PDB file of C-alpha atoms and ligand atoms in Angstrom:
ATOM      1  CA  MET A   1     -39.759   2.540  26.261  1.00  0.00           C
ATOM      2  CA  SER A   2     -43.008   3.591  24.571  1.00  0.00           C
ATOM      3  CA  ASN A   3     -44.751   1.524  21.892  1.00  0.00           C
ATOM      4  CA  ARG A   4     -45.152   4.325  19.412  1.00  0.00           C
ATOM      5  CA  ILE A   5     -43.673   3.941  15.934  1.00  0.00           C
ATOM      6  CA  TYR A   6     -40.720   6.240  15.385  1.00  0.00           C
ATOM      7  CA  SER A   7     -38.055   6.664  12.764  1.00  0.00           C
ATOM      8  CA  ILE A   8     -34.400   7.551  12.989  1.00  0.00           C
ATOM      9  CA  ALA A   9     -32.603   8.848   9.900  1.00  0.00           C
ATOM     10  CA  VAL A  10     -28.835   8.515   9.719  1.00  0.00           C
ATOM     11  CA  ASP A  11     -27.084  10.200   6.812  1.00  0.00           C
ATOM     12  CA  GLY A  12     -23.467  10.869   6.056  1.00  0.00           C
ATOM     13  CA  PRO A  13     -20.558  10.094   3.749  1.00  0.00           C
ATOM     14  CA  SER A  14     -19.332   6.570   3.169  1.00  0.00           C
ATOM     15  CA  GLY A  15     -17.077   5.111   5.835  1.00  0.00           C
ATOM     16  CA  ALA A  16     -18.375   7.288   8.692  1.00  0.00           C
ATOM     17  CA  GLY A  17     -19.607   4.139  10.458  1.00  0.00           C
ATOM     18  CA  LYS A  18     -23.291   4.536   9.627  1.00  0.00           C
ATOM     19  CA  SER A  19     -24.122   0.905   8.997  1.00  0.00           C
ATOM     20  CA  THR A  20     -22.134  -0.610  11.872  1.00  0.00           C
ATOM     21  CA  LEU A  21     -23.561   1.884  14.329  1.00  0.00           C
ATOM     22  CA  ALA A  22     -27.118   1.812  12.997  1.00  0.00           C
ATOM     23  CA  LYS A  23     -27.089  -1.983  13.173  1.00  0.00           C
ATOM     24  CA  ALA A  24     -25.932  -1.930  16.796  1.00  0.00           C
ATOM     25  CA  ILE A  25     -28.548   0.655  17.723  1.00  0.00           C
ATOM     26  CA  ALA A  26     -31.302  -1.326  16.015  1.00  0.00           C
ATOM     27  CA  ALA A  27     -30.332  -4.368  18.093  1.00  0.00           C
ATOM     28  CA  GLU A  28     -30.195  -2.369  21.308  1.00  0.00           C
ATOM     29  CA  ARG A  29     -33.566  -0.689  20.772  1.00  0.00           C
ATOM     30  CA  ASN A  30     -35.177  -3.690  19.078  1.00  0.00           C
ATOM     31  CA  ILE A  31     -36.134  -1.810  15.934  1.00  0.00           C
ATOM     32  CA  LEU A  32     -35.581  -2.517  12.237  1.00  0.00           C
ATOM     33  CA  TYR A  33     -32.310  -1.527  10.586  1.00  0.00           C
ATOM     34  CA  VAL A  34     -32.631  -0.513   6.939  1.00  0.00           C
ATOM     35  CA  ASP A  35     -29.433  -0.110   4.942  1.00  0.00           C
ATOM     36  CA  THR A  36     -30.573   1.900   1.920  1.00  0.00           C
ATOM     37  CA  GLY A  37     -27.099   1.860   0.347  1.00  0.00           C
ATOM     38  CA  ALA A  38     -27.574  -1.890  -0.117  1.00  0.00           C
ATOM     39  CA  ILE A  39     -30.657  -1.192  -2.240  1.00  0.00           C
ATOM     40  CA  TYR A  40     -28.663   1.106  -4.558  1.00  0.00           C
ATOM     41  CA  ARG A  41     -25.873  -1.462  -4.617  1.00  0.00           C
ATOM     42  CA  THR A  42     -28.346  -4.121  -5.755  1.00  0.00           C
ATOM     43  CA  ILE A  43     -29.407  -1.956  -8.703  1.00  0.00           C
ATOM     44  CA  GLY A  44     -25.738  -1.170  -9.404  1.00  0.00           C
ATOM     45  CA  TYR A  45     -24.921  -4.863  -9.388  1.00  0.00           C
ATOM     46  CA  TYR A  46     -27.660  -5.664 -11.876  1.00  0.00           C
ATOM     47  CA  VAL A  47     -26.387  -2.927 -14.212  1.00  0.00           C
ATOM     48  CA  PHE A  48     -22.829  -4.241 -13.818  1.00  0.00           C
ATOM     49  CA  ARG A  49     -23.977  -7.776 -14.646  1.00  0.00           C
ATOM     50  CA  CYS A  50     -25.723  -6.514 -17.775  1.00  0.00           C
ATOM     51  CA  GLY A  51     -22.468  -4.882 -18.908  1.00  0.00           C
ATOM     52  CA  ILE A  52     -24.135  -1.468 -18.985  1.00  0.00           C
ATOM     53  CA  ASP A  53     -22.214   1.759 -18.360  1.00  0.00           C
ATOM     54  CA  PRO A  54     -23.811   2.983 -15.087  1.00  0.00           C
ATOM     55  CA  HIS A  55     -23.583   6.597 -16.297  1.00  0.00           C
ATOM     56  CA  ASP A  56     -25.692   5.772 -19.345  1.00  0.00           C
ATOM     57  CA  SER A  57     -29.023   6.766 -17.795  1.00  0.00           C
ATOM     58  CA  PHE A  58     -31.016   5.797 -20.855  1.00  0.00           C
ATOM     59  CA  ARG A  59     -29.864   2.185 -20.721  1.00  0.00           C
ATOM     60  CA  VAL A  60     -30.078   1.997 -16.924  1.00  0.00           C
ATOM     61  CA  ILE A  61     -33.684   3.286 -16.941  1.00  0.00           C
ATOM     62  CA  ASN A  62     -34.506   0.786 -19.650  1.00  0.00           C
ATOM     63  CA  VAL A  63     -33.578  -2.192 -17.484  1.00  0.00           C
ATOM     64  CA  LEU A  64     -35.355  -0.968 -14.318  1.00  0.00           C
ATOM     65  CA  PRO A  65     -38.578  -2.859 -15.131  1.00  0.00           C
ATOM     66  CA  GLU A  66     -36.544  -6.092 -15.188  1.00  0.00           C
ATOM     67  CA  ILE A  67     -35.371  -5.553 -11.619  1.00  0.00           C
ATOM     68  CA  HIS A  68     -37.199  -6.801  -8.588  1.00  0.00           C
ATOM     69  CA  VAL A  69     -35.551  -5.951  -5.288  1.00  0.00           C
ATOM     70  CA  ASP A  70     -36.616  -7.512  -2.011  1.00  0.00           C
ATOM     71  CA  MET A  71     -35.305  -7.107   1.470  1.00  0.00           C
ATOM     72  CA  VAL A  72     -35.642  -9.986   3.876  1.00  0.00           C
ATOM     73  CA  TYR A  73     -34.409 -10.355   7.403  1.00  0.00           C
ATOM     74  CA  SER A  74     -32.825 -13.522   8.746  1.00  0.00           C
ATOM     75  CA  GLU A  75     -33.555 -14.651  12.276  1.00  0.00           C
ATOM     76  CA  ASP A  76     -30.472 -12.881  13.579  1.00  0.00           C
ATOM     77  CA  GLY A  77     -31.906  -9.626  12.227  1.00  0.00           C
ATOM     78  CA  LEU A  78     -29.472  -9.330   9.318  1.00  0.00           C
ATOM     79  CA  GLN A  79     -30.744  -7.642   6.195  1.00  0.00           C
ATOM     80  CA  HIS A  80     -30.469  -9.762   3.047  1.00  0.00           C
ATOM     81  CA  MET A  81     -30.882  -8.324  -0.420  1.00  0.00           C
ATOM     82  CA  LEU A  82     -32.672 -10.370  -3.029  1.00  0.00           C
ATOM     83  CA  LEU A  83     -32.289  -9.487  -6.686  1.00  0.00           C
ATOM     84  CA  ASN A  84     -34.981 -11.201  -8.741  1.00  0.00           C
ATOM     85  CA  GLY A  85     -35.117 -13.839  -6.035  1.00  0.00           C
ATOM     86  CA  SER A  86     -31.352 -14.484  -5.658  1.00  0.00           C
ATOM     87  CA  ASP A  87     -29.466 -13.513  -2.535  1.00  0.00           C
ATOM     88  CA  VAL A  88     -26.856 -10.898  -3.531  1.00  0.00           C
ATOM     89  CA  THR A  89     -26.029  -9.678  -0.012  1.00  0.00           C
ATOM     90  CA  ASP A  90     -22.309 -10.459  -0.268  1.00  0.00           C
ATOM     91  CA  VAL A  91     -21.537  -9.708  -3.891  1.00  0.00           C
ATOM     92  CA  ILE A  92     -22.936  -6.162  -3.712  1.00  0.00           C
ATOM     93  CA  ARG A  93     -20.143  -5.308  -1.236  1.00  0.00           C
ATOM     94  CA  LEU A  94     -17.390  -5.745  -3.837  1.00  0.00           C
ATOM     95  CA  PRO A  95     -15.473  -2.451  -4.281  1.00  0.00           C
ATOM     96  CA  GLU A  96     -16.289  -2.201  -8.011  1.00  0.00           C
ATOM     97  CA  ILE A  97     -19.983  -2.283  -7.181  1.00  0.00           C
ATOM     98  CA  SER A  98     -19.591   0.831  -4.967  1.00  0.00           C
ATOM     99  CA  MET A  99     -18.899   2.971  -8.028  1.00  0.00           C
ATOM    100  CA  TYR A 100     -21.820   1.423  -9.910  1.00  0.00           C
ATOM    101  CA  ALA A 101     -24.110   2.114  -6.947  1.00  0.00           C
ATOM    102  CA  SER A 102     -22.928   5.708  -6.729  1.00  0.00           C
ATOM    103  CA  ALA A 103     -23.410   6.259 -10.494  1.00  0.00           C
ATOM    104  CA  VAL A 104     -26.904   4.729 -10.713  1.00  0.00           C
ATOM    105  CA  SER A 105     -27.980   6.556  -7.558  1.00  0.00           C
ATOM    106  CA  ALA A 106     -27.508   9.880  -9.422  1.00  0.00           C
ATOM    107  CA  ILE A 107     -30.276   8.952 -11.889  1.00  0.00           C
ATOM    108  CA  PRO A 108     -33.624  10.487 -10.818  1.00  0.00           C
ATOM    109  CA  GLU A 109     -35.649   7.568 -12.194  1.00  0.00           C
ATOM    110  CA  VAL A 110     -33.631   5.127 -10.078  1.00  0.00           C
ATOM    111  CA  ARG A 111     -34.312   7.177  -6.947  1.00  0.00           C
ATOM    112  CA  ALA A 112     -38.009   7.444  -7.741  1.00  0.00           C
ATOM    113  CA  PHE A 113     -38.116   3.674  -8.343  1.00  0.00           C
ATOM    114  CA  LEU A 114     -36.806   3.068  -4.803  1.00  0.00           C
ATOM    115  CA  LEU A 115     -38.530   5.833  -2.850  1.00  0.00           C
ATOM    116  CA  ASP A 116     -41.820   4.097  -2.031  1.00  0.00           C
ATOM    117  CA  MET A 117     -40.057   0.927  -1.016  1.00  0.00           C
ATOM    118  CA  GLN A 118     -38.016   2.850   1.572  1.00  0.00           C
ATOM    119  CA  ARG A 119     -40.977   4.865   2.874  1.00  0.00           C
ATOM    120  CA  ASP A 120     -43.128   1.777   3.188  1.00  0.00           C
ATOM    121  CA  LEU A 121     -40.609   0.130   5.487  1.00  0.00           C
ATOM    122  CA  ALA A 122     -40.793   3.054   7.913  1.00  0.00           C
ATOM    123  CA  ARG A 123     -44.573   3.199   7.865  1.00  0.00           C
ATOM    124  CA  ARG A 124     -44.994  -0.220   9.358  1.00  0.00           C
ATOM    125  CA  ARG A 125     -42.525  -0.270  12.211  1.00  0.00           C
ATOM    126  CA  SER A 126     -39.905   1.705  14.036  1.00  0.00           C
ATOM    127  CA  VAL A 127     -36.764   1.925  11.973  1.00  0.00           C
ATOM    128  CA  ILE A 128     -33.279   3.264  11.923  1.00  0.00           C
ATOM    129  CA  MET A 129     -32.507   3.893   8.266  1.00  0.00           C
ATOM    130  CA  ASP A 130     -29.143   4.905   6.924  1.00  0.00           C
ATOM    131  CA  GLY A 131     -28.208   6.484   3.612  1.00  0.00           C
ATOM    132  CA  ARG A 132     -27.523   9.863   2.039  1.00  0.00           C
ATOM    133  CA  ASP A 133     -30.941  11.524   1.745  1.00  0.00           C
ATOM    134  CA  ILE A 134     -32.990   9.866   4.472  1.00  0.00           C
ATOM    135  CA  GLY A 135     -33.470  12.964   6.632  1.00  0.00           C
ATOM    136  CA  THR A 136     -33.839  15.289   3.646  1.00  0.00           C
ATOM    137  CA  VAL A 137     -35.948  13.323   1.138  1.00  0.00           C
ATOM    138  CA  VAL A 138     -37.016   9.824   2.149  1.00  0.00           C
ATOM    139  CA  LEU A 139     -38.188  10.540   5.719  1.00  0.00           C
ATOM    140  CA  PRO A 140     -38.333  14.338   6.042  1.00  0.00           C
ATOM    141  CA  ASP A 141     -40.527  13.897   9.136  1.00  0.00           C
ATOM    142  CA  ALA A 142     -38.197  11.450  10.893  1.00  0.00           C
ATOM    143  CA  ASP A 143     -38.345  11.783  14.680  1.00  0.00           C
ATOM    144  CA  VAL A 144     -34.562  11.802  14.944  1.00  0.00           C
ATOM    145  CA  LYS A 145     -32.091  12.923  12.274  1.00  0.00           C
ATOM    146  CA  ILE A 146     -28.408  12.294  12.654  1.00  0.00           C
ATOM    147  CA  TYR A 147     -25.639  13.412  10.331  1.00  0.00           C
ATOM    148  CA  LEU A 148     -22.716  11.111  10.935  1.00  0.00           C
ATOM    149  CA  THR A 149     -19.364  12.177   9.622  1.00  0.00           C
ATOM    150  CA  ALA A 150     -15.606  11.783  10.105  1.00  0.00           C
ATOM    151  CA  ASP A 151     -12.410  13.058   8.570  1.00  0.00           C
ATOM    152  CA  VAL A 152     -11.893  11.519   5.083  1.00  0.00           C
ATOM    153  CA  GLY A 153      -8.436  10.130   5.961  1.00  0.00           C
ATOM    154  CA  LYS A 154      -9.868   8.300   8.969  1.00  0.00           C
ATOM    155  CA  ARG A 155     -12.762   6.955   6.905  1.00  0.00           C
ATOM    156  CA  ALA A 156     -10.350   5.644   4.266  1.00  0.00           C
ATOM    157  CA  ARG A 157      -8.265   3.972   6.984  1.00  0.00           C
ATOM    158  CA  ARG A 158     -11.367   2.258   8.426  1.00  0.00           C
ATOM    159  CA  ARG A 159     -12.429   1.069   4.971  1.00  0.00           C
ATOM    160  CA  LEU A 160      -8.927  -0.277   4.372  1.00  0.00           C
ATOM    161  CA  ASN A 161      -9.036  -2.188   7.667  1.00  0.00           C
ATOM    162  CA  GLU A 162     -12.353  -3.743   6.639  1.00  0.00           C
ATOM    163  CA  LEU A 163     -10.837  -4.833   3.313  1.00  0.00           C
ATOM    164  CA  ILE A 164      -7.827  -6.310   5.101  1.00  0.00           C
ATOM    165  CA  GLU A 165     -10.120  -8.228   7.460  1.00  0.00           C
ATOM    166  CA  ARG A 166     -11.988  -9.603   4.461  1.00  0.00           C
ATOM    167  CA  GLY A 167      -8.709 -10.759   2.936  1.00  0.00           C
ATOM    168  CA  THR A 168      -8.813  -8.258   0.058  1.00  0.00           C
ATOM    169  CA  PRO A 169      -6.206  -5.634   1.005  1.00  0.00           C
ATOM    170  CA  ARG A 170      -5.626  -2.569  -1.189  1.00  0.00           C
ATOM    171  CA  ARG A 171      -3.256   0.406  -1.142  1.00  0.00           C
ATOM    172  CA  TYR A 172      -4.228   3.175   1.277  1.00  0.00           C
ATOM    173  CA  GLU A 173      -3.771   5.857  -1.399  1.00  0.00           C
ATOM    174  CA  GLU A 174      -6.178   4.086  -3.744  1.00  0.00           C
ATOM    175  CA  VAL A 175      -8.844   3.682  -1.070  1.00  0.00           C
ATOM    176  CA  LEU A 176      -8.432   7.346  -0.090  1.00  0.00           C
ATOM    177  CA  GLN A 177      -8.762   8.560  -3.691  1.00  0.00           C
ATOM    178  CA  GLU A 178     -11.914   6.477  -4.199  1.00  0.00           C
ATOM    179  CA  MET A 179     -13.362   7.838  -0.972  1.00  0.00           C
ATOM    180  CA  ILE A 180     -12.669  11.429  -2.065  1.00  0.00           C
ATOM    181  CA  GLN A 181     -14.212  10.726  -5.477  1.00  0.00           C
ATOM    182  CA  ARG A 182     -17.323   9.144  -3.953  1.00  0.00           C
ATOM    183  CA  ASP A 183     -17.742  12.041  -1.497  1.00  0.00           C
ATOM    184  CA  TRP A 184     -17.600  14.433  -4.434  1.00  0.00           C
ATOM    185  CA  ASP A 185     -20.072  12.410  -6.524  1.00  0.00           C
ATOM    186  CA  ASP A 186     -22.521  11.948  -3.641  1.00  0.00           C
ATOM    187  CA  THR A 187     -22.484  15.624  -2.619  1.00  0.00           C
ATOM    188  CA  HIS A 188     -22.484  17.164  -6.103  1.00  0.00           C
ATOM    189  CA  ARG A 189     -25.132  15.181  -7.921  1.00  0.00           C
ATOM    190  CA  GLU A 190     -28.186  17.166  -8.910  1.00  0.00           C
ATOM    191  CA  ILE A 191     -30.777  14.975  -7.298  1.00  0.00           C
ATOM    192  CA  ALA A 192     -30.919  14.230  -3.584  1.00  0.00           C
ATOM    193  CA  PRO A 193     -27.258  15.077  -2.954  1.00  0.00           C
ATOM    194  CA  LEU A 194     -25.743  14.148   0.366  1.00  0.00           C
ATOM    195  CA  ARG A 195     -26.263  17.103   2.672  1.00  0.00           C
ATOM    196  CA  GLU A 196     -27.064  17.702   6.275  1.00  0.00           C
ATOM    197  CA  ALA A 197     -30.762  18.239   7.057  1.00  0.00           C
ATOM    198  CA  GLU A 198     -31.338  21.531   8.844  1.00  0.00           C
ATOM    199  CA  ASP A 199     -32.757  19.756  11.870  1.00  0.00           C
ATOM    200  CA  ALA A 200     -30.126  17.013  11.987  1.00  0.00           C
ATOM    201  CA  ILE A 201     -27.711  16.554  14.849  1.00  0.00           C
ATOM    202  CA  ARG A 202     -24.141  16.293  13.624  1.00  0.00           C
ATOM    203  CA  VAL A 203     -21.955  13.599  15.183  1.00  0.00           C
ATOM    204  CA  ASP A 204     -18.282  13.516  14.179  1.00  0.00           C
ATOM    205  CA  THR A 205     -16.702  10.120  14.847  1.00  0.00           C
ATOM    206  CA  SER A 206     -13.135  11.059  13.768  1.00  0.00           C
ATOM    207  CA  ASP A 207     -11.813  10.722  17.302  1.00  0.00           C
ATOM    208  CA  LEU A 208     -14.357   8.299  18.724  1.00  0.00           C
ATOM    209  CA  ASN A 209     -14.110   4.530  18.845  1.00  0.00           C
ATOM    210  CA  PHE A 210     -17.110   2.295  18.220  1.00  0.00           C
ATOM    211  CA  GLU A 211     -18.381   2.257  21.821  1.00  0.00           C
ATOM    212  CA  GLU A 212     -18.003   6.019  22.185  1.00  0.00           C
ATOM    213  CA  SER A 213     -19.779   6.647  18.878  1.00  0.00           C
ATOM    214  CA  LYS A 214     -22.604   4.294  19.837  1.00  0.00           C
ATOM    215  CA  ALA A 215     -23.033   5.990  23.222  1.00  0.00           C
ATOM    216  CA  ALA A 216     -23.094   9.412  21.537  1.00  0.00           C
ATOM    217  CA  LEU A 217     -25.805   8.313  19.102  1.00  0.00           C
ATOM    218  CA  LEU A 218     -27.926   6.615  21.761  1.00  0.00           C
ATOM    219  CA  ASP A 219     -27.752   9.774  23.804  1.00  0.00           C
ATOM    220  CA  VAL A 220     -28.933  11.928  20.879  1.00  0.00           C
ATOM    221  CA  ILE A 221     -31.758   9.472  20.147  1.00  0.00           C
ATOM    222  CA  ARG A 222     -33.000   9.353  23.732  1.00  0.00           C
ATOM    223  CA  ARG A 223     -32.947  13.112  24.009  1.00  0.00           C
ATOM    224  CA  ARG A 224     -34.737  13.643  20.702  1.00  0.00           C
ATOM    225  CA  LEU A 225     -37.393  11.062  21.584  1.00  0.00           C
ATOM    226  CA  GLY A 226     -37.894  12.781  24.922  1.00  0.00           C
ATOM    227  CA  GLU A 227     -36.920   9.714  26.914  1.00  0.00           C
ATOM    228  CA  GLU A 228     -34.881  11.655  29.420  1.00  0.00           C
TER     229      GLU A 228
HETATM  230  O1  LIG B   1     -23.745   3.474   1.841  1.00  0.00           O
HETATM  231  P1  LIG B   1     -23.192   2.742   0.659  1.00  0.00           P
HETATM  232  O2  LIG B   1     -21.731   3.018   0.419  1.00  0.00           O
HETATM  233  O3  LIG B   1     -23.485   1.267   0.683  1.00  0.00           O
HETATM  234  O4  LIG B   1     -24.001   3.345  -0.606  1.00  0.00           O
HETATM  235  C1  LIG B   1     -23.687   3.015  -1.932  1.00  0.00           C
HETATM  236  C2  LIG B   1     -24.020   4.199  -2.844  1.00  0.00           C
HETATM  237  O5  LIG B   1     -25.441   4.382  -2.897  1.00  0.00           O
HETATM  238  C3  LIG B   1     -23.441   5.533  -2.406  1.00  0.00           C
HETATM  239  O6  LIG B   1     -22.321   5.898  -3.175  1.00  0.00           O
HETATM  240  C4  LIG B   1     -24.524   6.543  -2.624  1.00  0.00           C
HETATM  241  C5  LIG B   1     -25.755   5.757  -2.886  1.00  0.00           C
HETATM  242  N1  LIG B   1     -26.793   5.998  -1.899  1.00  0.00           N
HETATM  243  C6  LIG B   1     -27.673   7.020  -2.144  1.00  0.00           C
HETATM  244  O7  LIG B   1     -27.527   7.724  -3.123  1.00  0.00           O
HETATM  245  N2  LIG B   1     -28.712   7.243  -1.293  1.00  0.00           N
HETATM  246  C7  LIG B   1     -28.876   6.493  -0.214  1.00  0.00           C
HETATM  247  N3  LIG B   1     -29.914   6.734   0.593  1.00  0.00           N
HETATM  248  C8  LIG B   1     -27.958   5.457   0.079  1.00  0.00           C
HETATM  249  C9  LIG B   1     -26.910   5.238  -0.776  1.00  0.00           C
END
């Protein structure tokens, strides 16, 4: 493997397996995994805690200067999110925070606030970064761009299984409706909507298990980096 710095952008709707797969690939290739959704979740969590309506852009923009987001990595390579110095890694995963994250992420000032932070991370070392606009906006020159997707029913089922494993089961119908709503919000917002970059490789994981999906992604990455 060469020592050059490279970047891999992974975009796609929620529940397509982006974070699980990107994490595994980062470990395999010994590069940094950056979960950009967690950064939006951290802002969403702050807004939630302030009791602000996340669609009220004026109020959200007003509190941005009070927010300091840091990303630190524990020895096992896990990304931890710090909000004004406190570790919020777990709490930002609560389902109600997903909607807050989605709403605040539609505000241009919020995206601008986070853009440099994301670009800086990729300047310093090789990264695999996942999100919605990584290949289109954050890292338009990424060496590898992957658009990871799967059928919405399958994504809802996977999300439900995660919730069951965490001991917080929900009804399938509810999870599916939220997934459909979030897909709509993420693809129809005016700024940096979720869309496939023209030079992205599309990988559909609807009928692939974890190992098969990982192998498919590693194959795309190796080919795009000219390693075989
Ligand atoms: O990937 P996730 O579900 O943790 O992301 C939470 C929300 O953040 C998602 O609804 C859309 C938004 N997001 C974004 O707008 N741009 C990114 N690069 C990553 C996430």
